[in-house]
mmCIF file of C-alpha atoms and ligand atoms in Angstrom:
data_model
loop_
_atom_site.group_PDB
_atom_site.id
_atom_site.type_symbol
_atom_site.label_atom_id
_atom_site.label_comp_id
_atom_site.label_asym_id
_atom_site.label_seq_id
_atom_site.Cartn_x
_atom_site.Cartn_y
_atom_site.Cartn_z
ATOM 1 C CA MET A 586 -58.638 48.556 50.857
ATOM 2 C CA LYS A 587 -58.900 44.821 49.769
ATOM 3 C CA THR A 588 -60.454 42.806 52.377
ATOM 4 C CA ILE A 589 -58.467 39.783 53.164
ATOM 5 C CA ASP A 590 -60.618 36.750 54.391
ATOM 6 C CA LEU A 591 -58.853 34.487 56.667
ATOM 7 C CA ARG A 592 -61.895 33.335 58.569
ATOM 8 C CA SER A 593 -62.122 29.878 56.970
ATOM 9 C CA ASP A 594 -61.233 27.764 53.992
ATOM 10 C CA THR A 595 -64.801 27.522 53.284
ATOM 11 C CA VAL A 596 -65.051 31.217 51.943
ATOM 12 C CA THR A 597 -63.390 30.500 48.555
ATOM 13 C CA LYS A 598 -65.272 31.110 45.404
ATOM 14 C CA PRO A 599 -65.044 28.657 42.270
ATOM 15 C CA THR A 600 -62.352 29.410 39.871
ATOM 16 C CA PRO A 601 -63.240 30.357 36.272
ATOM 17 C CA ALA A 602 -61.949 26.701 35.208
ATOM 18 C CA MET A 603 -63.978 25.143 37.932
ATOM 19 C CA ARG A 604 -67.130 27.101 36.532
ATOM 20 C CA ARG A 605 -66.542 25.936 33.198
ATOM 21 C CA ALA A 606 -66.403 22.283 34.434
ATOM 22 C CA ILE A 607 -69.724 22.822 36.400
ATOM 23 C CA ALA A 608 -71.272 24.628 33.286
ATOM 24 C CA GLU A 609 -70.415 21.709 30.949
ATOM 25 C CA ALA A 610 -71.181 18.949 33.399
ATOM 26 C CA ASP A 611 -73.047 15.857 31.996
ATOM 27 C CA VAL A 612 -76.156 15.577 34.382
ATOM 28 C CA GLY A 613 -79.229 13.406 35.066
ATOM 29 C CA ASP A 614 -81.630 12.673 37.788
ATOM 30 C CA ASP A 615 -79.443 11.372 40.541
ATOM 31 C CA ILE A 616 -82.426 9.953 42.597
ATOM 32 C CA TYR A 617 -82.826 7.576 39.631
ATOM 33 C CA GLY A 618 -79.240 6.878 39.728
ATOM 34 C CA GLU A 619 -78.909 8.759 36.376
ATOM 35 C CA ASP A 620 -76.379 11.425 37.109
ATOM 36 C CA PRO A 621 -73.055 10.327 35.293
ATOM 37 C CA THR A 622 -70.935 13.172 36.990
ATOM 38 C CA ALA A 623 -72.035 12.308 40.486
ATOM 39 C CA ARG A 624 -71.280 8.611 39.671
ATOM 40 C CA ARG A 625 -67.852 9.500 38.330
ATOM 41 C CA LEU A 626 -67.058 11.520 41.400
ATOM 42 C CA GLU A 627 -68.265 8.734 43.764
ATOM 43 C CA GLU A 628 -66.205 6.171 42.124
ATOM 44 C CA ARG A 629 -63.079 8.456 42.201
ATOM 45 C CA VAL A 630 -63.515 9.332 45.992
ATOM 46 C CA ALA A 631 -63.815 5.681 46.956
ATOM 47 C CA GLU A 632 -60.731 4.835 44.932
ATOM 48 C CA LEU A 633 -58.774 7.576 46.452
ATOM 49 C CA LEU A 634 -60.006 6.619 49.902
ATOM 50 C CA GLY A 635 -59.226 3.009 49.534
ATOM 51 C CA LEU A 636 -62.829 1.842 50.321
ATOM 52 C CA GLU A 637 -65.538 0.262 48.184
ATOM 53 C CA ALA A 638 -68.117 2.965 47.722
ATOM 54 C CA ALA A 639 -68.949 6.574 48.093
ATOM 55 C CA LEU A 640 -72.052 8.755 48.127
ATOM 56 C CA PHE A 641 -72.345 12.564 47.332
ATOM 57 C CA VAL A 642 -74.140 14.527 50.057
ATOM 58 C CA PRO A 643 -74.612 18.241 50.436
ATOM 59 C CA THR A 644 -72.564 18.960 53.494
ATOM 60 C CA GLY A 645 -69.959 17.563 55.858
ATOM 61 C CA THR A 646 -72.461 17.636 58.594
ATOM 62 C CA GLN A 647 -74.949 15.412 56.689
ATOM 63 C CA ALA A 648 -72.031 12.924 55.824
ATOM 64 C CA ASN A 649 -71.139 12.591 59.369
ATOM 65 C CA GLN A 650 -74.628 12.281 60.503
ATOM 66 C CA ILE A 651 -75.466 9.672 58.112
ATOM 67 C CA ALA A 652 -72.350 7.771 59.522
ATOM 68 C CA MET A 653 -73.839 8.201 63.096
ATOM 69 C CA GLY A 654 -77.157 6.794 61.955
ATOM 70 C CA LEU A 655 -75.325 3.877 60.119
ATOM 71 C CA HIS A 656 -73.459 2.769 63.064
ATOM 72 C CA CYS A 657 -75.590 3.706 66.128
ATOM 73 C CA ARG A 658 -78.989 2.837 67.681
ATOM 74 C CA LEU A 659 -81.053 4.728 70.149
ATOM 75 C CA GLY A 660 -79.135 5.303 73.544
ATOM 76 C CA ASP A 661 -75.916 4.428 72.158
ATOM 77 C CA GLU A 662 -72.676 6.352 72.878
ATOM 78 C CA VAL A 663 -70.126 7.698 70.452
ATOM 79 C CA LEU A 664 -66.502 8.147 71.784
ATOM 80 C CA ALA A 665 -65.139 11.548 70.307
ATOM 81 C CA GLU A 666 -62.725 13.925 71.319
ATOM 82 C CA GLY A 667 -64.356 16.787 73.334
ATOM 83 C CA GLY A 668 -63.693 19.485 70.865
ATOM 84 C CA SER A 669 -64.770 17.538 67.705
ATOM 85 C CA HIS A 670 -67.050 18.952 65.090
ATOM 86 C CA ILE A 671 -69.763 16.311 65.629
ATOM 87 C CA ILE A 672 -69.943 17.535 69.255
ATOM 88 C CA HIS A 673 -69.513 21.364 68.800
ATOM 89 C CA TYR A 674 -70.676 22.382 65.474
ATOM 90 C CA GLU A 675 -73.548 19.993 64.223
ATOM 91 C CA SER A 676 -76.600 21.546 66.136
ATOM 92 C CA GLY A 677 -76.944 18.777 68.523
ATOM 93 C CA ALA A 678 -77.599 16.303 65.798
ATOM 94 C CA LEU A 679 -76.192 13.285 67.615
ATOM 95 C CA ALA A 680 -79.003 13.621 70.174
ATOM 96 C CA GLY A 681 -81.464 15.385 67.978
ATOM 97 C CA LEU A 682 -81.428 12.838 65.175
ATOM 98 C CA TRP A 683 -80.208 9.593 66.461
ATOM 99 C CA GLY A 684 -80.762 9.776 70.340
ATOM 100 C CA VAL A 685 -77.094 9.014 70.786
ATOM 101 C CA GLN A 686 -75.059 10.613 73.295
ATOM 102 C CA PRO A 687 -71.215 11.676 73.078
ATOM 103 C CA ALA A 688 -68.458 10.181 75.416
ATOM 104 C CA PRO A 689 -65.995 13.165 75.110
ATOM 105 C CA LEU A 690 -62.357 12.231 75.317
ATOM 106 C CA GLU A 691 -59.802 14.894 76.199
ATOM 107 C CA GLY A 692 -57.312 15.186 73.477
ATOM 108 C CA GLU A 693 -54.105 17.050 72.975
ATOM 109 C CA ARG A 694 -55.177 19.229 70.071
ATOM 110 C CA GLY A 695 -57.714 16.608 69.101
ATOM 111 C CA VAL A 696 -55.490 13.463 69.265
ATOM 112 C CA PHE A 697 -56.198 11.055 71.754
ATOM 113 C CA SER A 698 -54.643 7.688 72.921
ATOM 114 C CA PRO A 699 -55.742 3.983 72.330
ATOM 115 C CA GLU A 700 -55.700 3.784 76.228
ATOM 116 C CA GLN A 701 -58.396 6.519 76.495
ATOM 117 C CA VAL A 702 -60.507 4.564 74.210
ATOM 118 C CA THR A 703 -60.245 1.424 76.083
ATOM 119 C CA ALA A 704 -60.920 3.242 79.429
ATOM 120 C CA ALA A 705 -64.179 4.921 78.021
ATOM 121 C CA VAL A 706 -65.751 1.862 76.677
ATOM 122 C CA ARG A 707 -68.789 0.887 78.883
ATOM 123 C CA THR A 708 -69.095 -2.863 79.472
ATOM 124 C CA ASP A 709 -71.743 -2.844 82.280
ATOM 125 C CA PHE A 710 -75.474 -2.905 81.498
ATOM 126 C CA ILE A 711 -76.211 0.269 83.558
ATOM 127 C CA GLY A 712 -74.184 2.388 81.025
ATOM 128 C CA PRO A 713 -74.866 3.269 77.667
ATOM 129 C CA ARG A 714 -73.741 0.835 74.899
ATOM 130 C CA SER A 715 -70.396 2.043 73.435
ATOM 131 C CA ARG A 716 -70.780 1.648 69.669
ATOM 132 C CA LEU A 717 -68.568 3.931 67.643
ATOM 133 C CA VAL A 718 -65.261 5.828 67.826
ATOM 134 C CA SER A 719 -65.050 8.951 65.783
ATOM 135 C CA LEU A 720 -61.879 10.602 64.785
ATOM 136 C CA GLU A 721 -61.235 14.045 63.203
ATOM 137 C CA ASN A 722 -58.398 14.577 60.695
ATOM 138 C CA THR A 723 -57.257 17.281 60.520
ATOM 139 C CA HIS A 724 -58.595 18.467 63.654
ATOM 140 C CA ASN A 725 -60.348 21.771 63.436
ATOM 141 C CA ARG A 726 -60.482 23.085 67.116
ATOM 142 C CA GLY A 727 -57.001 21.439 67.318
ATOM 143 C CA GLY A 728 -55.712 24.221 64.788
ATOM 144 C CA GLY A 729 -55.462 21.954 61.874
ATOM 145 C CA LYS A 730 -53.553 19.104 63.569
ATOM 146 C CA VAL A 731 -52.692 16.008 61.627
ATOM 147 C CA TRP A 732 -53.439 12.689 63.302
ATOM 148 C CA PRO A 733 -50.049 10.784 63.274
ATOM 149 C CA LEU A 734 -50.801 7.577 61.277
ATOM 150 C CA GLU A 735 -49.393 5.192 63.810
ATOM 151 C CA ARG A 736 -51.466 6.715 66.652
ATOM 152 C CA PHE A 737 -54.456 6.712 64.538
ATOM 153 C CA ARG A 738 -53.966 3.035 63.796
ATOM 154 C CA ALA A 739 -53.445 2.361 67.429
ATOM 155 C CA VAL A 740 -56.729 3.968 68.275
ATOM 156 C CA VAL A 741 -58.643 2.145 65.438
ATOM 157 C CA GLU A 742 -57.129 -1.158 66.949
ATOM 158 C CA ALA A 743 -58.102 -0.359 70.351
ATOM 159 C CA GLY A 744 -61.801 0.547 69.086
ATOM 160 C CA ARG A 745 -62.017 -2.658 67.138
ATOM 161 C CA ALA A 746 -60.853 -4.723 69.992
ATOM 162 C CA ALA A 747 -63.682 -3.325 72.111
ATOM 163 C CA GLY A 748 -66.154 -4.099 69.234
ATOM 164 C CA LEU A 749 -66.584 -0.426 68.140
ATOM 165 C CA ALA A 750 -67.071 0.761 64.626
ATOM 166 C CA VAL A 751 -64.721 3.541 63.416
ATOM 167 C CA HIS A 752 -65.848 6.806 61.785
ATOM 168 C CA LEU A 753 -63.384 9.376 60.408
ATOM 169 C CA ASP A 754 -64.449 13.021 60.093
ATOM 170 C CA GLY A 755 -62.149 13.894 57.218
ATOM 171 C CA ALA A 756 -63.538 17.311 56.370
ATOM 172 C CA ARG A 757 -59.828 18.238 55.896
ATOM 173 C CA LEU A 758 -58.265 14.784 55.250
ATOM 174 C CA PHE A 759 -56.601 15.999 51.934
ATOM 175 C CA ASN A 760 -54.744 18.705 54.030
ATOM 176 C CA ALA A 761 -53.500 15.922 56.356
ATOM 177 C CA ALA A 762 -52.558 13.714 53.408
ATOM 178 C CA VAL A 763 -50.541 16.569 51.727
ATOM 179 C CA ALA A 764 -48.788 17.676 54.918
ATOM 180 C CA ALA A 765 -47.800 14.167 55.990
ATOM 181 C CA GLY A 766 -46.844 13.038 52.524
ATOM 182 C CA VAL A 767 -49.049 9.928 52.721
ATOM 183 C CA PRO A 768 -52.201 9.118 50.673
ATOM 184 C CA ALA A 769 -55.528 9.894 52.244
ATOM 185 C CA SER A 770 -56.299 6.285 51.971
ATOM 186 C CA ALA A 771 -53.656 5.473 54.612
ATOM 187 C CA TRP A 772 -56.161 6.770 57.250
ATOM 188 C CA ALA A 773 -59.461 6.171 55.609
ATOM 189 C CA SER A 774 -58.792 2.572 54.588
ATOM 190 C CA LEU A 775 -58.561 1.672 58.386
ATOM 191 C CA THR A 776 -62.121 2.950 59.001
ATOM 192 C CA ASP A 777 -65.584 1.717 58.490
ATOM 193 C CA THR A 778 -66.790 5.064 57.190
ATOM 194 C CA THR A 779 -64.971 8.315 56.184
ATOM 195 C CA ALA A 780 -66.421 11.852 55.425
ATOM 196 C CA VAL A 781 -64.605 14.271 53.360
ATOM 197 C CA CYS A 782 -65.647 17.810 52.195
ATOM 198 C CA PHE A 783 -64.961 19.249 48.982
ATOM 199 C CA SER A 784 -66.107 22.772 50.020
ATOM 200 C CA LYS A 785 -63.132 23.381 52.566
ATOM 201 C CA GLY A 786 -59.626 23.694 51.314
ATOM 202 C CA LEU A 787 -60.313 22.015 47.852
ATOM 203 C CA GLY A 788 -62.421 25.109 47.009
ATOM 204 C CA ALA A 789 -65.629 23.630 45.507
ATOM 205 C CA PRO A 790 -68.920 25.568 46.251
ATOM 206 C CA ALA A 791 -70.485 22.746 47.981
ATOM 207 C CA GLY A 792 -70.614 19.040 48.585
ATOM 208 C CA SER A 793 -69.054 16.196 50.762
ATOM 209 C CA ALA A 794 -68.934 12.396 50.556
ATOM 210 C CA ILE A 795 -69.326 9.677 52.818
ATOM 211 C CA VAL A 796 -67.376 6.551 51.945
ATOM 212 C CA GLY A 797 -67.416 2.964 53.142
ATOM 213 C CA SER A 798 -68.317 -0.728 52.354
ATOM 214 C CA ARG A 799 -70.896 -1.212 49.411
ATOM 215 C CA ALA A 800 -73.364 -2.388 52.074
ATOM 216 C CA LEU A 801 -73.011 0.605 54.369
ATOM 217 C CA ILE A 802 -73.174 3.131 51.377
ATOM 218 C CA ALA A 803 -76.436 1.215 50.186
ATOM 219 C CA GLU A 804 -77.827 2.091 53.536
ATOM 220 C CA ALA A 805 -76.473 5.514 53.495
ATOM 221 C CA ARG A 806 -78.377 6.197 50.426
ATOM 222 C CA ARG A 807 -81.638 5.515 52.372
ATOM 223 C CA LEU A 808 -80.603 7.731 55.275
ATOM 224 C CA ARG A 809 -79.475 10.442 52.732
ATOM 225 C CA LYS A 810 -83.090 10.436 51.345
ATOM 226 C CA ARG A 811 -84.667 10.517 54.813
ATOM 227 C CA LEU A 812 -82.581 13.484 55.844
ATOM 228 C CA GLY A 813 -83.596 15.466 52.610
ATOM 229 C CA GLY A 814 -80.065 15.327 51.140
ATOM 230 C CA ALA A 815 -80.923 13.385 47.904
ATOM 231 C CA MET A 816 -80.702 15.837 45.022
ATOM 232 C CA ARG A 817 -81.582 15.726 41.361
ATOM 233 C CA GLN A 818 -79.264 17.100 38.507
ATOM 234 C CA VAL A 819 -76.592 17.103 41.117
ATOM 235 C CA GLY A 820 -73.680 16.738 38.535
ATOM 236 C CA VAL A 821 -73.588 20.444 38.482
ATOM 237 C CA LEU A 822 -71.993 20.395 42.099
ATOM 238 C CA ALA A 823 -70.213 16.993 41.547
ATOM 239 C CA ALA A 824 -68.388 18.580 38.593
ATOM 240 C CA GLY A 825 -66.977 21.219 40.831
ATOM 241 C CA ALA A 826 -65.968 18.524 43.400
ATOM 242 C CA LEU A 827 -64.261 16.371 40.679
ATOM 243 C CA TYR A 828 -62.517 19.443 39.145
ATOM 244 C CA ALA A 829 -61.234 20.202 42.803
ATOM 245 C CA LEU A 830 -59.928 16.569 43.273
ATOM 246 C CA GLU A 831 -58.095 16.817 40.043
ATOM 247 C CA HIS A 832 -56.582 20.267 40.456
ATOM 248 C CA HIS A 833 -56.718 21.430 44.039
ATOM 249 C CA VAL A 834 -55.194 18.704 46.117
ATOM 250 C CA GLU A 835 -51.502 19.069 45.558
ATOM 251 C CA ARG A 836 -51.727 22.851 45.743
ATOM 252 C CA LEU A 837 -52.856 22.599 49.459
ATOM 253 C CA ALA A 838 -49.195 22.571 50.186
ATOM 254 C CA GLU A 839 -49.144 26.311 49.165
ATOM 255 C CA ASP A 840 -51.772 27.003 51.701
ATOM 256 C CA HIS A 841 -49.796 25.281 54.368
ATOM 257 C CA ALA A 842 -46.460 27.098 53.342
ATOM 258 C CA LEU A 843 -48.553 30.328 53.532
ATOM 259 C CA ALA A 844 -49.893 29.565 57.016
ATOM 260 C CA ARG A 845 -46.232 28.786 58.237
ATOM 261 C CA ARG A 846 -45.109 32.078 56.797
ATOM 262 C CA LEU A 847 -48.029 33.857 58.546
ATOM 263 C CA ALA A 848 -47.243 32.208 61.796
ATOM 264 C CA ALA A 849 -43.504 33.201 61.527
ATOM 265 C CA GLY A 850 -44.497 36.598 60.757
ATOM 266 C CA LEU A 851 -47.019 36.982 63.642
ATOM 267 C CA ALA A 852 -44.505 35.397 66.102
ATOM 268 C CA GLU A 853 -42.293 38.704 65.506
ATOM 269 C CA VAL A 854 -45.109 41.074 66.308
ATOM 270 C CA PRO A 855 -45.108 42.323 69.880
ATOM 271 C CA GLY A 856 -48.218 41.374 71.775
ATOM 272 C CA VAL A 857 -48.880 38.275 69.695
ATOM 273 C CA THR A 858 -48.291 34.822 71.003
ATOM 274 C CA VAL A 859 -48.124 32.134 68.336
ATOM 275 C CA ASP A 860 -46.071 28.928 68.140
ATOM 276 C CA PRO A 861 -45.101 28.301 64.480
ATOM 277 C CA ARG A 862 -44.166 24.696 65.204
ATOM 278 C CA GLN A 863 -47.905 23.972 65.777
ATOM 279 C CA VAL A 864 -48.911 25.045 62.122
ATOM 280 C CA GLU A 865 -49.123 21.679 60.318
ATOM 281 C CA THR A 866 -51.658 22.489 57.696
ATOM 282 C CA ASN A 867 -53.657 25.679 56.832
ATOM 283 C CA MET A 868 -54.729 27.040 60.192
ATOM 284 C CA VAL A 869 -52.851 29.494 62.424
ATOM 285 C CA VAL A 870 -54.109 29.911 65.959
ATOM 286 C CA ALA A 871 -52.617 33.026 67.557
ATOM 287 C CA GLU A 872 -53.183 34.842 70.882
ATOM 288 C CA PHE A 873 -53.457 38.521 70.906
ATOM 289 C CA ALA A 874 -53.292 40.689 73.950
ATOM 290 C CA ALA A 875 -56.825 41.941 73.725
ATOM 291 C CA PRO A 876 -59.855 39.645 74.336
ATOM 292 C CA GLN A 877 -60.941 37.655 71.204
ATOM 293 C CA ALA A 878 -63.944 39.709 70.235
ATOM 294 C CA GLU A 879 -62.008 42.848 70.342
ATOM 295 C CA SER A 880 -58.872 41.553 68.430
ATOM 296 C CA VAL A 881 -61.481 40.232 65.846
ATOM 297 C CA ALA A 882 -63.082 43.691 65.360
ATOM 298 C CA ARG A 883 -59.652 45.534 65.303
ATOM 299 C CA LEU A 884 -58.485 43.203 62.603
ATOM 300 C CA ALA A 885 -61.778 43.538 60.657
ATOM 301 C CA ALA A 886 -61.157 47.455 60.941
ATOM 302 C CA GLN A 887 -57.910 46.856 59.054
ATOM 303 C CA GLY A 888 -59.605 44.833 56.464
ATOM 304 C CA VAL A 889 -58.386 41.504 57.807
ATOM 305 C CA LEU A 890 -61.174 38.917 58.746
ATOM 306 C CA VAL A 891 -60.335 36.306 61.141
ATOM 307 C CA GLY A 892 -62.292 33.905 63.278
ATOM 308 C CA ALA A 893 -62.931 33.491 66.786
ATOM 309 C CA THR A 894 -61.869 29.971 68.066
ATOM 310 C CA GLY A 895 -63.070 28.057 71.017
ATOM 311 C CA SER A 896 -59.678 26.745 71.934
ATOM 312 C CA SER A 897 -59.017 29.853 74.140
ATOM 313 C CA PRO A 898 -60.583 33.165 75.210
ATOM 314 C CA ARG A 899 -57.788 35.302 73.488
ATOM 315 C CA ALA A 900 -57.152 33.012 70.563
ATOM 316 C CA VAL A 901 -58.000 33.919 67.020
ATOM 317 C CA ARG A 902 -57.964 31.623 64.056
ATOM 318 C CA LEU A 903 -56.432 32.564 60.559
ATOM 319 C CA VAL A 904 -56.953 30.091 57.726
ATOM 320 C CA THR A 905 -55.130 30.283 54.410
ATOM 321 C CA HIS A 906 -56.924 28.941 51.143
ATOM 322 C CA LEU A 907 -57.307 29.094 47.382
ATOM 323 C CA ASP A 908 -58.084 32.728 47.533
ATOM 324 C CA VAL A 909 -55.145 33.954 49.568
ATOM 325 C CA SER A 910 -51.820 34.837 47.954
ATOM 326 C CA ALA A 911 -48.327 35.261 49.317
ATOM 327 C CA ALA A 912 -48.772 38.964 48.817
ATOM 328 C CA ASP A 913 -51.900 38.805 50.772
ATOM 329 C CA ILE A 914 -50.261 37.322 53.700
ATOM 330 C CA ASP A 915 -47.483 39.902 53.562
ATOM 331 C CA GLU A 916 -50.175 42.567 53.745
ATOM 332 C CA VAL A 917 -51.866 40.922 56.560
ATOM 333 C CA LEU A 918 -48.712 41.020 58.554
ATOM 334 C CA ARG A 919 -48.318 44.785 57.674
ATOM 335 C CA ARG A 920 -51.789 45.522 58.786
ATOM 336 C CA VAL A 921 -51.488 43.667 61.975
ATOM 337 C CA ARG A 922 -48.341 45.387 62.911
ATOM 338 C CA GLN A 923 -50.138 48.725 62.068
ATOM 339 C CA GLY A 924 -53.293 47.720 63.833
ATOM 340 C CA LEU A 925 -51.640 46.919 67.096
ATOM 341 C CA ALA A 926 -49.257 49.920 66.992
ATOM 342 C CA GLY A 927 -52.270 52.302 66.294
HETATM 343 C C1 PLP B 1025 -66.555 22.079 58.119
HETATM 344 C C2 PLP B 1025 -66.405 20.723 58.675
HETATM 345 C C3 PLP B 1025 -67.390 19.763 58.665
HETATM 346 C C4 PLP B 1025 -68.619 19.866 57.832
HETATM 347 O O1 PLP B 1025 -69.233 21.039 57.788
HETATM 348 P P1 PLP B 1025 -70.337 21.458 56.619
HETATM 349 O O2 PLP B 1025 -70.382 22.972 56.932
HETATM 350 O O3 PLP B 1025 -71.577 20.837 57.146
HETATM 351 O O4 PLP B 1025 -69.995 21.064 55.371
HETATM 352 C C5 PLP B 1025 -67.236 18.549 59.383
HETATM 353 N N1 PLP B 1025 -66.128 18.353 60.185
HETATM 354 C C6 PLP B 1025 -65.170 19.335 60.434
HETATM 355 C C7 PLP B 1025 -64.075 19.021 61.151
HETATM 356 C C8 PLP B 1025 -65.459 20.486 59.715
HETATM 357 O O5 PLP B 1025 -64.441 21.304 59.745
#
């Protein structure tokens, strides 16, 4: 039985063509600034996001945390949605690396309002200094929710009016762009810093970028070194990311279509609750009758790997990606029906 892995879009393996691009990459010592492939990638990402400069980093977590270090000082507060990656999935880095605390805002699938930002900003001296508002697009725990551009703009304006810097965790920003039919720069160019991942839906084996003004990225280079993220012949990774930007952005629409097909199919299965209208990108969040861990185990026994998600005790997350075909989705639906019946 073929295992179909829908746990995350991070499980993809580099395609043969991507491996060739990696094998043929022109490289040099990037700490000496001599890796031409890393340079090309950084220029391309900055251009795509409508910001001045970019820096290649090993992970999205490091990209986000460099941004925190750029914008915040000890004791500062970061406004971020309560379910955001920087609060939930970065091993306490806000506090552990920078002495910064989160001010969690309660969003609707990750999306909050300008009024919430204004209300959360501290102006009194006994509170922490509010320094930064951080947004996540698409929102991971929000089930791949796209930030509507006008709402995003309004939140950025509210943050700026209060003197806050703005960071975007755009680990899946290209999914948002393809789903909304607008360029990634529409959101990113409104921010001070944006982080993007090449290792999610884009299918590269590793790598992320932090993007911003030339001055901020010069300082980001120092923080990357301090965090141990500066690498040598890093063009072997940058080549995979460049290949992904060239060949794997538009095709994200296929992942989104398969996610919708999966949700529509699951909605027909007795005992499964899912709202196909909530599927905007490559994630499906479905509630099964059994508790989460049991559903995950039962599906794994059928050769279908899914993730537990924090959004509800019965919800599981199914993510489509480069290594999942339409036939795989139909097979998943068949096995789900069988698994629940049997
Ligand atoms: C995956 C992800 C990241 C970065 O994760 P790494 O595994 O460190 O690359 C950041 N933000 C969001 C929303 C993510 O989903």
